[in-house]
Short mmCIF file of C-alpha atoms and ligand atoms in Angstrom, two decimals:
data_model
loop_
_atom_site.label_atom_id
_atom_site.label_comp_id
_atom_site.label_asym_id
_atom_site.label_seq_id
_atom_site.Cartn_x
_atom_site.Cartn_y
_atom_site.Cartn_z
CA ASN U 22 -44.56 -84.30 46.01
CA SER U 23 -43.20 -80.77 45.83
CA ILE U 24 -45.26 -77.78 46.81
CA LEU U 25 -42.70 -75.28 45.51
CA SER U 26 -42.39 -76.94 42.14
CA SER U 27 -45.14 -74.59 40.67
CA VAL U 28 -42.88 -71.55 41.38
CA LEU U 29 -42.53 -69.64 37.97
CA PRO U 30 -39.24 -68.30 36.68
CA ALA U 31 -38.65 -64.68 37.80
CA PRO U 32 -38.57 -61.91 35.14
CA GLU U 33 -35.11 -60.57 34.67
CA ASP U 34 -34.17 -57.30 36.65
CA PRO U 35 -32.99 -54.58 34.22
CA VAL U 36 -29.91 -53.85 36.26
CA LEU U 37 -29.02 -57.22 37.82
CA SER U 38 -29.35 -59.18 34.54
CA VAL U 39 -26.61 -57.11 32.89
CA ILE U 40 -24.39 -57.44 35.86
CA PHE U 41 -24.76 -61.28 35.70
CA ALA U 42 -24.14 -61.29 31.91
CA CYS U 43 -20.89 -59.31 32.48
CA ARG U 44 -19.70 -61.53 35.28
CA ASP U 45 -20.16 -64.66 33.09
CA ASP U 46 -18.19 -62.99 30.21
CA PRO U 47 -14.59 -64.61 30.18
CA SER U 48 -13.22 -61.76 28.09
CA PRO U 49 -10.18 -60.09 29.86
CA VAL U 50 -10.95 -56.76 28.67
CA LYS U 51 -14.68 -56.69 29.67
CA LEU U 52 -16.00 -53.42 31.13
CA ASN U 53 -19.06 -53.33 33.46
CA LEU U 54 -20.76 -49.89 33.18
CA SER U 55 -24.14 -51.05 34.52
CA ALA U 56 -23.94 -50.88 38.27
CA GLY U 57 -24.52 -47.80 40.29
CA THR U 58 -21.49 -48.26 42.48
CA TYR U 59 -18.47 -45.99 42.63
CA ARG U 60 -15.09 -47.25 41.25
CA THR U 61 -11.55 -45.79 41.70
CA GLU U 62 -9.33 -44.86 38.92
CA GLU U 63 -7.87 -48.40 39.40
CA GLY U 64 -11.47 -49.88 38.92
CA LYS U 65 -11.74 -50.90 42.58
CA PRO U 66 -14.62 -50.30 45.10
CA LEU U 67 -13.75 -47.43 47.58
CA VAL U 68 -14.02 -47.46 51.27
CA LEU U 69 -13.73 -43.90 52.32
CA ASP U 70 -10.73 -43.26 54.72
CA VAL U 71 -13.05 -41.29 57.07
CA VAL U 72 -15.29 -44.39 57.15
CA ARG U 73 -12.27 -46.57 58.13
CA ARG U 74 -11.31 -44.12 61.02
CA ALA U 75 -14.95 -44.01 62.24
CA GLU U 76 -15.02 -47.84 62.33
CA GLN U 77 -11.68 -47.81 64.25
CA GLN U 78 -13.07 -45.35 66.75
CA LEU U 79 -16.36 -47.44 67.31
CA ALA U 80 -14.40 -50.63 67.59
CA ASN U 81 -12.20 -49.08 70.45
CA ASP U 82 -15.23 -47.74 72.30
CA LEU U 83 -15.82 -50.54 74.76
CA SER U 84 -18.93 -48.86 76.16
CA ARG U 85 -20.88 -49.68 73.10
CA ASP U 86 -23.23 -52.72 73.12
CA LYS U 87 -25.41 -54.59 70.57
CA GLU U 88 -28.80 -53.82 72.06
CA TYR U 89 -31.82 -53.43 69.72
CA LEU U 90 -32.09 -49.83 68.50
CA PRO U 91 -35.47 -48.01 69.11
CA LEU U 92 -37.96 -48.91 66.24
CA ASN U 93 -37.18 -45.64 64.55
CA GLY U 94 -33.43 -46.18 64.77
CA LEU U 95 -30.36 -44.51 66.28
CA PRO U 96 -31.62 -41.27 67.63
CA GLU U 97 -28.26 -39.45 67.05
CA PHE U 98 -28.27 -40.65 63.50
CA ASN U 99 -31.81 -39.53 62.87
CA LYS U 100 -30.96 -35.98 64.18
CA LEU U 101 -27.82 -35.59 62.10
CA SER U 102 -29.17 -37.11 59.02
CA THR U 103 -32.22 -34.82 58.93
CA LYS U 104 -30.04 -31.79 59.47
CA LEU U 105 -27.86 -32.89 56.60
CA ILE U 106 -30.74 -32.96 54.06
CA LEU U 107 -32.83 -29.95 55.56
CA GLY U 108 -30.01 -27.72 56.70
CA ASP U 109 -28.99 -26.69 60.23
CA ASP U 110 -31.37 -23.66 60.01
CA SER U 111 -34.50 -25.44 58.63
CA PRO U 112 -37.66 -23.84 59.95
CA ALA U 113 -39.34 -27.27 59.86
CA LEU U 114 -36.75 -28.53 62.39
CA LYS U 115 -37.15 -25.46 64.64
CA GLU U 116 -40.82 -25.97 64.74
CA ASN U 117 -40.58 -29.60 65.60
CA ARG U 118 -42.76 -30.80 62.80
CA VAL U 119 -40.24 -33.32 61.29
CA VAL U 120 -40.41 -37.07 61.67
CA THR U 121 -37.31 -39.19 60.87
CA THR U 122 -36.94 -42.93 60.82
CA GLN U 123 -33.69 -44.81 60.14
CA CYS U 124 -34.44 -47.32 57.41
CA LEU U 125 -32.73 -49.85 55.39
CA SER U 126 -30.89 -47.51 53.06
CA GLY U 127 -32.73 -45.75 50.24
CA THR U 128 -34.81 -48.64 49.15
CA GLY U 129 -36.06 -49.30 52.76
CA SER U 130 -36.88 -45.59 53.15
CA LEU U 131 -38.86 -45.56 50.00
CA ARG U 132 -40.71 -48.81 51.00
CA VAL U 133 -41.61 -47.64 54.47
CA GLY U 134 -42.68 -44.29 53.14
CA ALA U 135 -44.86 -45.94 50.46
CA GLU U 136 -46.48 -48.45 53.02
CA PHE U 137 -47.23 -45.53 55.32
CA LEU U 138 -48.87 -43.62 52.34
CA ALA U 139 -50.75 -46.57 51.16
CA THR U 140 -52.46 -46.84 54.66
CA HIS U 141 -52.88 -43.16 55.43
CA ASN U 142 -52.87 -40.98 52.24
CA LYS U 143 -56.47 -41.00 50.84
CA GLU U 144 -55.13 -40.77 47.23
CA SER U 145 -53.18 -43.92 46.33
CA VAL U 146 -51.84 -42.83 43.06
CA ILE U 147 -48.10 -42.08 42.94
CA PHE U 148 -46.50 -40.49 39.88
CA VAL U 149 -42.89 -41.31 39.02
CA PRO U 150 -40.70 -39.76 36.31
CA ASN U 151 -40.62 -41.51 32.92
CA PRO U 152 -37.97 -43.14 32.96
CA THR U 153 -37.02 -43.63 36.67
CA TRP U 154 -34.98 -45.96 38.75
CA GLY U 155 -36.06 -49.51 37.76
CA ASN U 156 -36.93 -50.48 41.43
CA HIS U 157 -39.36 -47.59 41.91
CA PRO U 158 -42.43 -49.02 40.32
CA ARG U 159 -42.04 -52.38 42.13
CA ILE U 160 -41.43 -50.82 45.42
CA PHE U 161 -44.60 -48.58 45.23
CA THR U 162 -46.71 -51.21 43.59
CA LEU U 163 -45.87 -53.88 46.33
CA ALA U 164 -46.51 -51.27 48.97
CA GLY U 165 -50.02 -50.93 47.73
CA LEU U 166 -49.92 -47.73 45.53
CA SER U 167 -50.87 -47.51 42.01
CA VAL U 168 -48.00 -46.10 39.78
CA GLN U 169 -48.47 -43.64 37.02
CA TYR U 170 -45.77 -41.82 34.94
CA PHE U 171 -45.08 -38.27 34.24
CA ARG U 172 -43.06 -37.12 31.22
CA TYR U 173 -39.48 -36.39 32.25
CA TYR U 174 -36.77 -37.26 29.66
CA ASP U 175 -36.85 -35.83 26.16
CA PRO U 176 -34.86 -38.22 23.82
CA LYS U 177 -34.64 -35.66 21.20
CA SER U 178 -32.84 -33.04 23.22
CA ARG U 179 -31.51 -35.79 25.77
CA GLY U 180 -32.73 -33.17 28.38
CA LEU U 181 -35.79 -32.53 30.42
CA ASP U 182 -39.22 -32.70 28.81
CA PHE U 183 -40.19 -29.66 31.14
CA LYS U 184 -43.40 -28.90 29.30
CA GLY U 185 -44.59 -32.47 29.38
CA MET U 186 -43.67 -32.82 33.06
CA LEU U 187 -45.72 -29.69 34.05
CA GLU U 188 -48.62 -30.75 31.92
CA ASP U 189 -48.73 -34.30 33.44
CA LEU U 190 -48.42 -33.04 37.10
CA GLY U 191 -50.95 -30.33 36.22
CA ALA U 192 -53.33 -33.19 35.30
CA ALA U 193 -52.68 -35.14 38.49
CA PRO U 194 -55.60 -35.58 41.02
CA PRO U 195 -55.26 -33.52 44.34
CA GLY U 196 -53.56 -35.55 47.00
CA ALA U 197 -51.55 -37.58 44.48
CA ILE U 198 -48.03 -38.46 45.47
CA VAL U 199 -45.19 -37.31 43.16
CA VAL U 200 -41.56 -38.96 43.23
CA LEU U 201 -38.96 -36.41 42.64
CA GLN U 202 -35.31 -37.52 42.49
CA ALA U 203 -33.53 -34.69 44.46
CA CYS U 204 -30.32 -34.73 42.36
CA ALA U 205 -28.37 -36.78 39.86
CA HIS U 206 -31.48 -38.37 38.18
CA ASN U 207 -31.18 -42.15 37.62
CA PRO U 208 -31.04 -43.31 34.85
CA THR U 209 -30.91 -40.04 32.69
CA GLY U 210 -28.40 -37.89 34.61
CA VAL U 211 -30.84 -34.99 33.73
CA ASP U 212 -31.81 -32.63 36.61
CA PRO U 213 -34.27 -29.63 36.52
CA THR U 214 -32.48 -26.20 36.82
CA PHE U 215 -33.03 -24.10 39.96
CA GLU U 216 -35.65 -21.90 38.00
CA GLN U 217 -37.28 -25.09 36.80
CA TRP U 218 -37.50 -26.57 40.32
CA GLU U 219 -39.23 -23.36 41.58
CA LYS U 220 -41.97 -23.81 38.78
CA ILE U 221 -42.38 -27.47 39.79
CA ARG U 222 -42.70 -26.46 43.38
CA ARG U 223 -45.35 -23.90 42.65
CA LEU U 224 -47.34 -26.42 40.62
CA VAL U 225 -47.09 -29.09 43.07
CA ARG U 226 -48.22 -26.90 45.93
CA SER U 227 -51.12 -25.36 43.74
CA LYS U 228 -52.29 -28.72 42.85
CA SER U 229 -52.01 -30.07 46.48
CA LEU U 230 -49.79 -32.91 45.37
CA LEU U 231 -47.58 -34.53 47.93
CA PRO U 232 -43.82 -34.71 46.98
CA PHE U 233 -41.90 -37.70 47.83
CA PHE U 234 -38.13 -36.87 47.31
CA ASP U 235 -35.69 -39.67 46.65
CA SER U 236 -32.15 -38.34 47.67
CA ALA U 237 -29.79 -41.07 47.00
CA TYR U 238 -26.91 -38.94 45.76
CA GLN U 239 -26.63 -35.95 48.02
CA GLY U 240 -23.15 -34.34 47.49
CA PHE U 241 -22.23 -36.99 44.95
CA ALA U 242 -23.68 -35.08 42.05
CA SER U 243 -22.14 -31.59 42.21
CA GLY U 244 -19.58 -32.33 44.96
CA SER U 245 -21.52 -29.97 47.35
CA LEU U 246 -23.95 -31.34 49.96
CA ASP U 247 -25.85 -28.04 50.26
CA ALA U 248 -26.14 -27.67 46.33
CA ASP U 249 -27.51 -31.15 45.90
CA ALA U 250 -30.10 -30.55 48.70
CA GLN U 251 -31.40 -27.32 47.11
CA ALA U 252 -34.50 -28.75 45.54
CA VAL U 253 -35.62 -30.37 48.78
CA ARG U 254 -34.95 -27.23 50.81
CA MET U 255 -36.98 -25.14 48.43
CA PHE U 256 -40.16 -27.21 49.10
CA VAL U 257 -39.46 -27.51 52.78
CA ALA U 258 -38.89 -23.71 53.09
CA ASP U 259 -42.51 -23.08 51.70
CA GLY U 260 -44.01 -24.75 54.93
CA GLY U 261 -45.65 -27.54 53.02
CA GLU U 262 -45.42 -31.32 53.48
CA CYS U 263 -43.09 -33.86 51.87
CA LEU U 264 -41.42 -37.01 52.35
CA ILE U 265 -37.66 -37.51 51.77
CA ALA U 266 -35.89 -40.81 51.36
CA GLN U 267 -32.09 -40.59 52.16
CA SER U 268 -29.34 -43.12 51.36
CA TYR U 269 -25.58 -43.16 52.32
CA ALA U 270 -24.83 -46.00 49.96
CA LYS U 271 -23.14 -43.74 47.40
CA ASN U 272 -22.04 -40.47 49.20
CA MET U 273 -20.56 -42.41 52.02
CA GLY U 274 -19.74 -45.66 50.11
CA LEU U 275 -21.93 -47.45 52.68
CA TYR U 276 -23.75 -49.67 50.10
CA GLY U 277 -23.68 -52.88 52.00
CA GLU U 278 -24.40 -51.26 55.44
CA ARG U 279 -27.90 -50.48 54.33
CA ILE U 280 -28.05 -47.09 56.07
CA GLY U 281 -30.63 -44.42 55.15
CA SER U 282 -33.51 -42.59 56.53
CA LEU U 283 -37.14 -41.51 55.79
CA THR U 284 -37.99 -37.99 56.77
CA ILE U 285 -41.61 -36.87 56.83
CA VAL U 286 -42.05 -33.05 56.96
CA CYS U 287 -45.61 -32.29 58.50
CA THR U 288 -47.44 -29.00 58.78
CA SER U 289 -47.43 -28.91 62.61
CA GLU U 290 -45.95 -30.60 65.61
CA ASP U 291 -49.34 -32.16 66.50
CA VAL U 292 -49.60 -33.95 62.96
CA ALA U 293 -45.96 -35.05 63.35
CA LYS U 294 -46.67 -36.86 66.56
CA LYS U 295 -49.47 -38.89 64.95
CA VAL U 296 -47.36 -39.51 61.81
CA GLU U 297 -44.36 -40.63 63.97
CA ASN U 298 -46.36 -43.36 65.81
CA GLN U 299 -48.19 -44.62 62.65
CA VAL U 300 -44.81 -45.08 60.95
CA LEU U 301 -43.58 -47.11 63.80
CA LEU U 302 -46.55 -49.46 63.03
CA VAL U 303 -45.23 -49.98 59.54
CA VAL U 304 -41.62 -50.69 60.79
CA ARG U 305 -42.28 -53.09 63.66
CA PRO U 306 -43.90 -56.02 61.61
CA MET U 307 -41.64 -55.36 58.73
CA TYR U 308 -38.20 -55.69 60.34
CA LEU U 309 -38.73 -54.70 63.92
CA THR U 310 -35.65 -52.28 64.26
CA PRO U 311 -32.85 -51.25 61.85
CA PRO U 312 -29.19 -52.33 62.06
CA ILE U 313 -26.87 -50.50 64.33
CA HIS U 314 -23.54 -50.47 62.58
CA GLY U 315 -24.06 -48.21 59.48
CA ALA U 316 -26.04 -45.74 61.59
CA SER U 317 -23.11 -45.51 64.06
CA ILE U 318 -20.61 -44.93 61.36
CA VAL U 319 -22.65 -42.09 59.75
CA ALA U 320 -23.33 -40.51 63.19
CA THR U 321 -19.66 -40.73 64.21
CA ILE U 322 -18.72 -38.77 60.99
CA LEU U 323 -21.57 -36.21 61.02
CA LYS U 324 -21.18 -35.23 64.66
CA ASN U 325 -17.35 -34.61 64.47
CA SER U 326 -16.60 -31.48 62.55
CA ASP U 327 -13.06 -32.66 61.53
CA MET U 328 -14.51 -36.01 60.20
CA TYR U 329 -17.26 -34.13 58.57
CA ASN U 330 -14.74 -31.99 56.69
CA ASP U 331 -12.67 -34.85 55.76
CA TRP U 332 -15.78 -36.62 54.37
CA THR U 333 -16.76 -33.64 52.23
CA ILE U 334 -13.26 -33.60 50.83
CA GLU U 335 -13.42 -37.34 49.82
CA LEU U 336 -17.06 -36.87 48.63
CA LYS U 337 -15.98 -33.98 46.38
CA GLY U 338 -13.06 -36.24 45.07
CA MET U 339 -15.52 -38.82 44.03
CA ALA U 340 -17.71 -36.22 42.28
CA ASP U 341 -14.86 -34.61 40.63
CA ARG U 342 -13.51 -38.02 39.37
CA ILE U 343 -16.81 -38.71 37.68
CA ILE U 344 -17.04 -35.20 36.24
CA SER U 345 -13.57 -35.71 34.71
CA MET U 346 -14.68 -39.09 33.23
CA ARG U 347 -17.45 -37.16 31.46
CA GLN U 348 -15.00 -34.76 30.09
CA GLN U 349 -12.58 -37.36 28.98
CA LEU U 350 -15.33 -39.49 27.23
CA TYR U 351 -16.69 -36.49 25.46
CA ALA U 352 -13.21 -35.42 24.31
CA ALA U 353 -12.43 -38.93 23.05
CA LEU U 354 -15.67 -38.97 20.97
CA GLU U 355 -15.02 -35.48 19.66
CA ALA U 356 -11.38 -36.58 18.75
CA ARG U 357 -12.72 -39.52 16.82
CA GLY U 358 -15.34 -37.45 14.99
CA THR U 359 -17.96 -39.97 16.24
CA PRO U 360 -21.28 -39.15 14.45
CA GLY U 361 -23.88 -37.33 16.56
CA ASP U 362 -23.96 -34.73 19.28
CA TRP U 363 -22.35 -35.93 22.45
CA SER U 364 -22.66 -32.84 24.54
CA HIS U 365 -25.24 -34.47 26.83
CA ILE U 366 -22.35 -36.48 28.34
CA ILE U 367 -20.92 -33.30 29.96
CA LYS U 368 -24.29 -31.63 30.51
CA HIS U 369 -25.63 -34.59 32.61
CA ILE U 370 -24.90 -34.84 36.35
CA GLY U 371 -24.32 -37.54 38.84
CA MET U 372 -23.22 -41.23 38.47
CA PHE U 373 -25.20 -41.90 35.23
CA THR U 374 -25.55 -40.73 31.75
CA PHE U 375 -27.92 -41.94 29.03
CA THR U 376 -25.77 -42.61 26.04
CA GLY U 377 -28.76 -42.53 23.70
CA LEU U 378 -27.59 -45.93 22.29
CA SER U 379 -30.58 -48.15 21.16
CA GLU U 380 -31.19 -51.46 22.74
CA GLU U 381 -29.76 -53.44 19.91
CA GLN U 382 -26.67 -51.21 19.92
CA VAL U 383 -26.33 -51.89 23.64
CA ARG U 384 -26.50 -55.62 22.92
CA LEU U 385 -23.79 -55.23 20.17
CA MET U 386 -21.61 -53.37 22.69
CA ALA U 387 -21.83 -56.38 24.94
CA LYS U 388 -21.55 -59.08 22.22
CA GLU U 389 -18.79 -57.58 20.20
CA TYR U 390 -16.97 -55.33 22.60
CA HIS U 391 -17.57 -56.86 25.97
CA ILE U 392 -18.93 -53.54 27.39
CA TYR U 393 -21.97 -53.80 29.58
CA MET U 394 -24.56 -51.22 30.21
CA THR U 395 -28.35 -51.40 31.00
CA TYR U 396 -30.68 -51.90 28.04
CA ASP U 397 -31.87 -48.41 28.08
CA GLY U 398 -28.30 -47.24 27.23
CA ARG U 399 -27.41 -45.96 30.82
CA ILE U 400 -23.80 -46.00 31.69
CA SER U 401 -22.33 -45.40 35.18
CA MET U 402 -19.63 -42.90 34.72
CA ALA U 403 -18.20 -44.04 38.03
CA SER U 404 -17.24 -47.25 36.41
CA LEU U 405 -14.87 -45.61 33.88
CA SER U 406 -11.26 -44.86 34.28
CA SER U 407 -8.75 -42.85 32.10
CA LYS U 408 -7.45 -46.18 30.92
CA THR U 409 -10.87 -47.58 29.80
CA VAL U 410 -12.26 -44.33 28.36
CA PRO U 411 -10.51 -45.08 24.83
CA GLN U 412 -11.93 -48.55 24.87
CA LEU U 413 -15.54 -47.24 25.33
CA ALA U 414 -15.08 -44.38 22.93
CA ASP U 415 -13.82 -46.84 20.21
CA ALA U 416 -16.80 -49.10 20.83
CA ILE U 417 -19.43 -46.30 20.67
CA HIS U 418 -17.75 -45.03 17.51
CA ALA U 419 -17.93 -48.43 15.95
CA VAL U 420 -21.58 -49.17 16.74
CA VAL U 421 -22.79 -45.61 15.70
CA THR U 422 -20.75 -45.44 12.55
C1 LIG K 526 -32.54 -43.22 42.48
C2 LIG K 526 -32.14 -44.21 43.46
N1 LIG K 526 -32.87 -44.28 44.66
C3 LIG K 526 -32.60 -45.20 45.52
C4 LIG K 526 -31.56 -46.18 45.31
C5 LIG K 526 -31.42 -47.13 46.42
O1 LIG K 526 -30.17 -47.38 46.81
P1 LIG K 526 -29.86 -47.96 48.32
O2 LIG K 526 -31.20 -48.82 48.82
O3 LIG K 526 -28.65 -48.76 48.27
O4 LIG K 526 -29.74 -46.81 49.17
C6 LIG K 526 -30.80 -46.19 44.03
C7 LIG K 526 -29.69 -47.19 43.77
N2 LIG K 526 -29.64 -47.72 42.35
C8 LIG K 526 -28.45 -48.28 41.90
O5 LIG K 526 -27.48 -47.47 42.15
C9 LIG K 526 -28.60 -48.41 40.32
O6 LIG K 526 -29.39 -47.78 39.69
O7 LIG K 526 -27.61 -48.92 39.77
C10 LIG K 526 -28.19 -49.71 42.29
O8 LIG K 526 -28.11 -49.88 43.64
C11 LIG K 526 -29.20 -50.62 41.77
O9 LIG K 526 -30.18 -50.43 41.32
O10 LIG K 526 -28.72 -51.79 41.90
C12 LIG K 526 -31.14 -45.09 43.17
O11 LIG K 526 -30.47 -44.99 42.05
#
């Protein structure tokens, strides 16, 4: 008799279930706008040219071996990745109070950080934006934290519910953790302005909340690595503590290499030493040590100024193509006189936009028009091309008219 026969069917994942539905659709004109992965104008995945060159260089370097990395990952990668997010002149770096651990991309960085906090942070409540990335609640709950939400998106204005956000964070207990998406908010595409970030920072510090930044799109939102790190750097500049999860999935196109890092900014070198050793106690029983290849690619690119510059050019190219898709879709809806205000499509930033379509309109888009997006109406602008914008605009026009 089977022991496993009592396993219950898993609930569907909001992102994956749409990807599978699209995959199974036989229509030759189907359009998958649900996955957060970049596509070229030809609708193909992109391996950056600078990544190909870095891999060539690595393959030709016969001095390299396949030994285990240290528990906290490739040292050169950790150093360069931290400088990328904090900036070369970061006071925290100079004062040696930063702990960085290479993890399995953004998800792994969030999980290791959450497990660390569940053990060492006296307050186990973690506040996440409403809405936020579908995986956030599960990552934090499974790590042993209790998830609560703060108001973030305002469906009426399709912008930030700033007042609600400040009220909810203001009511959080001291020591509570607050997840802040550094830029290109997923799923809404709505980011706080610089001035709003400063007010959020003052409130977080005055209420002794612990910021946990999720930086999965640095450089991918605005095209500038520094601009997209501004919110993080404002908090680090005030000398307070924070955690930062970084991912190279999108901005370097290294989705499948699973390369990212968890950075913990402490208030002193002494605290950093203790934190560093405690994080290693999370990593060792979880996966022992992280994979070497992705970290080597990133380190090869970041340490070589020519390759770094080439990367920033390709990165800006991806960001610009997405911005152009926003402008083309907005223009197409305006040209059709589609009812409603669609200006949020060009105001939002990063890979995603909340169309504002209802769940039943989203299902109609899939059933009638073979266009797939997540049920919350999120579309990945990176999956659009000049050729498919008219098809999407026609379908939106049809379902809202
Ligand atoms: C805000 C945010 N944080 C972290 C991650 C983790 O990314 P990784 O572990 O690969 O570094 C994603 C990816 N989210 C998606 O792009 C998305 O929302 O479509 C996608 O990967 C997914 O969820 O399947 C994200 O959107």
